[in-house]
Coordinates of C-alpha atoms in Angstrom, one line a residue:
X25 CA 163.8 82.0 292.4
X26 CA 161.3 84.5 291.8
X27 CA 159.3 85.8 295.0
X28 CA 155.7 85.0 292.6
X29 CA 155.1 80.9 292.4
X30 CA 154.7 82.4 288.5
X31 CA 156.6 84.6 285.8
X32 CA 154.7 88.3 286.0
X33 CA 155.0 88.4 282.5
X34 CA 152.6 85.2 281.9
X35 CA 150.1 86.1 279.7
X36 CA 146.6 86.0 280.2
X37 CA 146.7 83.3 282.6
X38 CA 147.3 79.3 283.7
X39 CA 145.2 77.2 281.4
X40 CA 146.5 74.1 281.7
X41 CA 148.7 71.8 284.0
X42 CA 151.3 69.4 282.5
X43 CA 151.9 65.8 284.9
X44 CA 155.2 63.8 284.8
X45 CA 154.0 60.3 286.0
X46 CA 157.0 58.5 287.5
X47 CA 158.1 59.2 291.2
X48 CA 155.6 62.5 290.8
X49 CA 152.3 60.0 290.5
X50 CA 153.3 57.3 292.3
X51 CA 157.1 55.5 293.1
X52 CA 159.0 54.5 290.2
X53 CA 161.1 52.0 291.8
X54 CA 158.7 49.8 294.0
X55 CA 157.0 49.1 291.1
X56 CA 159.7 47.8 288.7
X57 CA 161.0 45.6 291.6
X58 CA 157.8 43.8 291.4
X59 CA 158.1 43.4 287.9
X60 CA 161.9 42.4 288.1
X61 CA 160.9 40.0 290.5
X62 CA 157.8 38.2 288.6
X63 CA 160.3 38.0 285.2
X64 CA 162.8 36.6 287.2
X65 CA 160.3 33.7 288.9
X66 CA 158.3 33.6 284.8
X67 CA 162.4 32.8 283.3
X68 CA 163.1 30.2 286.6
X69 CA 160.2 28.0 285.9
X70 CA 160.6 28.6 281.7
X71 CA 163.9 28.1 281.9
X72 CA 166.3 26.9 285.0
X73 CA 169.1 27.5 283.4
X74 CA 168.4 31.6 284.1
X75 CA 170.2 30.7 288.0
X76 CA 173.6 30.8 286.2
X77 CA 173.3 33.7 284.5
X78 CA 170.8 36.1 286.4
X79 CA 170.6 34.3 290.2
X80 CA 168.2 37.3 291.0
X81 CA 165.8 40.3 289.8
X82 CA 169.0 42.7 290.5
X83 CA 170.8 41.0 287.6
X84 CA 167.7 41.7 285.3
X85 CA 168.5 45.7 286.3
X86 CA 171.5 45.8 285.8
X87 CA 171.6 43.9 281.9
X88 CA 168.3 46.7 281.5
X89 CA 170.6 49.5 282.6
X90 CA 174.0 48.1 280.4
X91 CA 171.4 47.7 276.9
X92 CA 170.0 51.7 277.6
X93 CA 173.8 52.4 277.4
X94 CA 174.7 50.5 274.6
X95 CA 171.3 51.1 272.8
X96 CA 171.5 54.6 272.9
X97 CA 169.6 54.4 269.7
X98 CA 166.9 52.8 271.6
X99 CA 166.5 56.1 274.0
X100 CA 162.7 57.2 273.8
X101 CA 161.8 53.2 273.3
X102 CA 161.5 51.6 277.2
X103 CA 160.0 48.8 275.8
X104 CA 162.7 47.4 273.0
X105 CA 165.5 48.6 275.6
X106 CA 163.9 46.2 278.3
X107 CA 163.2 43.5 275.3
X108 CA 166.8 44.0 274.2
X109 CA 167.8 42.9 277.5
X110 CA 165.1 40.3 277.8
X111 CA 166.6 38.2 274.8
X112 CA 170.1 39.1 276.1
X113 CA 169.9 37.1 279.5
X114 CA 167.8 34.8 277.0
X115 CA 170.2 34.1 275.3
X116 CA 173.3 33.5 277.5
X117 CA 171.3 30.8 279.5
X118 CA 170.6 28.6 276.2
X119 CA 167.0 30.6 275.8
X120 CA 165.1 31.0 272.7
X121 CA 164.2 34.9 271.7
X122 CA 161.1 34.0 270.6
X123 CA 159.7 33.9 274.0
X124 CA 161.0 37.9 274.2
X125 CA 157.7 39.2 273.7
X126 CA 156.1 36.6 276.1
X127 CA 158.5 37.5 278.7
X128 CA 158.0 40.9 278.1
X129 CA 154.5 41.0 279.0
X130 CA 155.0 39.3 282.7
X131 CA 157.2 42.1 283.0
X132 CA 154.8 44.7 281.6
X133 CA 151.9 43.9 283.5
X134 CA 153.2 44.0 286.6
X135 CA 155.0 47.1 285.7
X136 CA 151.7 48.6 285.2
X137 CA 150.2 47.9 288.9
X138 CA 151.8 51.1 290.5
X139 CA 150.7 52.6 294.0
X140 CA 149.4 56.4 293.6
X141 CA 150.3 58.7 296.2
X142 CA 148.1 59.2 298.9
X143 CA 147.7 63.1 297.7
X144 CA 147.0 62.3 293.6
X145 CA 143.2 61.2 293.5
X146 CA 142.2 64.2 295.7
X147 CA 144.8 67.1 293.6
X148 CA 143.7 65.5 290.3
X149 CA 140.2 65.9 291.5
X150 CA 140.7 69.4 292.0
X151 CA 142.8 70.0 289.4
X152 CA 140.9 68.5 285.9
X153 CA 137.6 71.0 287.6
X154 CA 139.8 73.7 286.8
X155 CA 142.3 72.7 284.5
X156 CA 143.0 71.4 281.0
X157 CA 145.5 68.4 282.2
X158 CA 148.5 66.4 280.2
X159 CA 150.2 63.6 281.0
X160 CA 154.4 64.1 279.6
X161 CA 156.4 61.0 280.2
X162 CA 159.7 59.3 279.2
X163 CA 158.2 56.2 280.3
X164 CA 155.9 53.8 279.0
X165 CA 153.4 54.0 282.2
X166 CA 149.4 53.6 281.5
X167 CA 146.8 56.0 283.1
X168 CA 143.8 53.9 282.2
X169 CA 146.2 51.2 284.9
X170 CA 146.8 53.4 287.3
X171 CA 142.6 54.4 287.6
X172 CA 143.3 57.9 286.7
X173 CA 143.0 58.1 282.6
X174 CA 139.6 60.0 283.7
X175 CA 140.8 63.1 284.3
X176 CA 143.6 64.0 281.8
X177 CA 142.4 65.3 278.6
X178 CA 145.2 64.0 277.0
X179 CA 149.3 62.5 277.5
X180 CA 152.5 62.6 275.3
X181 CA 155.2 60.0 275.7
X182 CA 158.0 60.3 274.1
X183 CA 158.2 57.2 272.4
X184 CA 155.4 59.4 270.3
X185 CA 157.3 62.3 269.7
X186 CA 160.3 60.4 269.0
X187 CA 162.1 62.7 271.7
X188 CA 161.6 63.1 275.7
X189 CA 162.4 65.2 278.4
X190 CA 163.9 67.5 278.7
X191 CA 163.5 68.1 274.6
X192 CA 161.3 71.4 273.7
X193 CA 159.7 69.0 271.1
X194 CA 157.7 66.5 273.6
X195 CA 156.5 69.8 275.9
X196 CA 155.9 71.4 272.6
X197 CA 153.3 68.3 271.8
X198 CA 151.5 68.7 274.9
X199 CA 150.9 71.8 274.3
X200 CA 149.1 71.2 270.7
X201 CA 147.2 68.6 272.1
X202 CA 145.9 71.1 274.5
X203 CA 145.5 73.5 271.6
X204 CA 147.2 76.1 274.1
X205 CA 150.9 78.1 273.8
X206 CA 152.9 76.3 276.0
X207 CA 153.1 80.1 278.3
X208 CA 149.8 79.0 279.3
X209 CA 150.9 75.7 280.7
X210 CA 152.5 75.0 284.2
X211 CA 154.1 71.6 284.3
X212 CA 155.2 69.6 287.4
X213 CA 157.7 67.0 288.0
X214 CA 159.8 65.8 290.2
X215 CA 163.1 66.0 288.4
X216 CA 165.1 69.2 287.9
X217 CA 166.9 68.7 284.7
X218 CA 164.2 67.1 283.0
X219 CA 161.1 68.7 284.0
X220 CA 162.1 72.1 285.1
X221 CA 165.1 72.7 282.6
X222 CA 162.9 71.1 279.9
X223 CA 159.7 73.0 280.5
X224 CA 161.4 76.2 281.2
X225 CA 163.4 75.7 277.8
X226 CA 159.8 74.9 275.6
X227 CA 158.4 78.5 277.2
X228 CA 156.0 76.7 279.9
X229 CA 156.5 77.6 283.6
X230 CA 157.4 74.7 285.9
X231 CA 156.7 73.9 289.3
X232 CA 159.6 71.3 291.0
X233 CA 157.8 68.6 293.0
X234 CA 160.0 67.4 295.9
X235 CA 158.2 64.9 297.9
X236 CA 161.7 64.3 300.0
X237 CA 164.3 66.9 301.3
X238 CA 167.0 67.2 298.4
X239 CA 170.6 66.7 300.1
X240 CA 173.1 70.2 299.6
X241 CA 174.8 68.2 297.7
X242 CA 172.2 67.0 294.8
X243 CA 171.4 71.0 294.8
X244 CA 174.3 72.1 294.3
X245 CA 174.9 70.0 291.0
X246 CA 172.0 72.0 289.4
X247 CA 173.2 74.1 286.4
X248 CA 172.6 77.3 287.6
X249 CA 172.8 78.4 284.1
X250 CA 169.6 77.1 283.3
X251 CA 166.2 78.7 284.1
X252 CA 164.8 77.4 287.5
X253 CA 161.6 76.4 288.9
X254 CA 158.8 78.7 289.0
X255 CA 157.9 76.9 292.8
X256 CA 159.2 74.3 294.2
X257 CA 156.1 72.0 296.0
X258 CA 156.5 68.9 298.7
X259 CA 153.3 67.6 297.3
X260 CA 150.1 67.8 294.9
X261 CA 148.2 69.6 297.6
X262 CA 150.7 72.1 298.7
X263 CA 150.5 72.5 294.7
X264 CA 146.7 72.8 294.8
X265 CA 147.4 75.7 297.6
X266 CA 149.8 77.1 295.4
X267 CA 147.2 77.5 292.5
X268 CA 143.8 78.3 294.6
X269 CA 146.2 82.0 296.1
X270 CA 146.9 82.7 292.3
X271 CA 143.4 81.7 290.4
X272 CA 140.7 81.8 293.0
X273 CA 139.2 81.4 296.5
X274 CA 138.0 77.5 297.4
X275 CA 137.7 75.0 300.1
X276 CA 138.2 71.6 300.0
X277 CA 142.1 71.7 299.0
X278 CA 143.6 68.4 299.6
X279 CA 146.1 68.2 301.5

């Protein structure tokens, strides 16, 4: 990794920081347990016959995670891979599908009540006065939700680009939305292959968030082939830090 959080040969200068949302925003996981859980009480009451074939919300994960292997086609869609495994389970207790779509949204909504970070409000704050900022996201998560839509001047999902991370294409988006070259974006996220690898690949720098220590082992699977991280952060304010000894002289960094 290079002594400089940034390549020397960047030219001209940060304009612009890229987000992933997902376990670098808030926790992915808590929040679609909640949503597991309220499908799973929405599918008891609508139909009792769900306790044979999905006694809990774990059975809901893993039919969702057997339909994203089978649906491969279904890869940048979230939403018709969690559908497709709606009317599955449906279906095998004696459902009808065409209560997918209301199922679906019991799922979604709670989906959308995620828990930020206690570091985002005040790096975002510090961040979008300084900073053009994007949202890039496999996901199908929903800023104006999570209270923060206010200070991204724009996001990219890849169910709009038709490709996700770690694709050029979806960092390549971001970066015409930003009217920018995608050297003068830095994008964090917390995973390695897709946000790192993929950033690196599209020509933006990358910073690797790592909010908990990464085991030997889970470091040593990294290709070392590929182009690492620029830095490597434990949180939004260390990346604020990071920033404010390359841009400028400030107080007020969050920490």
């Amino acid at each position: 990794m290079p002594d400089s959080p940034f390549d020397p040969v960047w030219p001209n200068g940060l304009r612009a920081i890229s987000l992933d949302l997902d376990d670098t925003l808030w926790p992915f996981a808590p929040a679609v347990a909640r949503a597991e859980a309220a499908l799973h009480r929405w599918m008891l009451e609508r139909f009792p016959g769900i306790a044979r074939t999905a006694s809990g919300p774990g059975a809901l994960a893993r039919m969702r995670e057997r339909t994203a292997i089978e649906r491969r086609d279904l890869a940048e869609r979230p939403d018709l891979i969690r559908k497709e495994s709606i009317r599955r389970i449906l279906a095998a207790a004696g459902g009808d599908g065409i209560f997918v779509d209301e199922a679906y949204d019991v799922f979604y909504a709670e989906r959308l009540r995620v828990e930020l970070y206690d570091d985002v409000v005040p790096a975002l704050e510090w961040l979008a006065a300084r900073y053009a900022i994007v949202a890039v996201t496999n996901g199908n998560s929903s800023l104006a939700a999570a209270g923060i839509d206010r200070f991204f001047d724009a996001a990219v999902t890849a169910q709009e680009v038709g490709a996700g991370k770690p694709e050029a294409r979806i960092f390549h988006e971001a970066a015409r939305k930003l009217k920018l070259s995608p050297s003068r974006i830095l994008h964090v996220g917390d995973s390695h292959p897709m946000d790192v690898v993929g950033a690196r690949r599209a020509g933006m720098a990358a910073a690797w968030l790592v909010r908990e220590p990464v085991p030997p082992a889970a470091r040593d699977t990294r290709d070392t082939r590929e182009p690492d991280a620029h830095a490597v952060v434990g949180s939004l304010g260390d990346l604020c830090l990071l920033l404010q000894g390359t841009r400028m002289a400030t107080k007020d960094i969050p920490r």
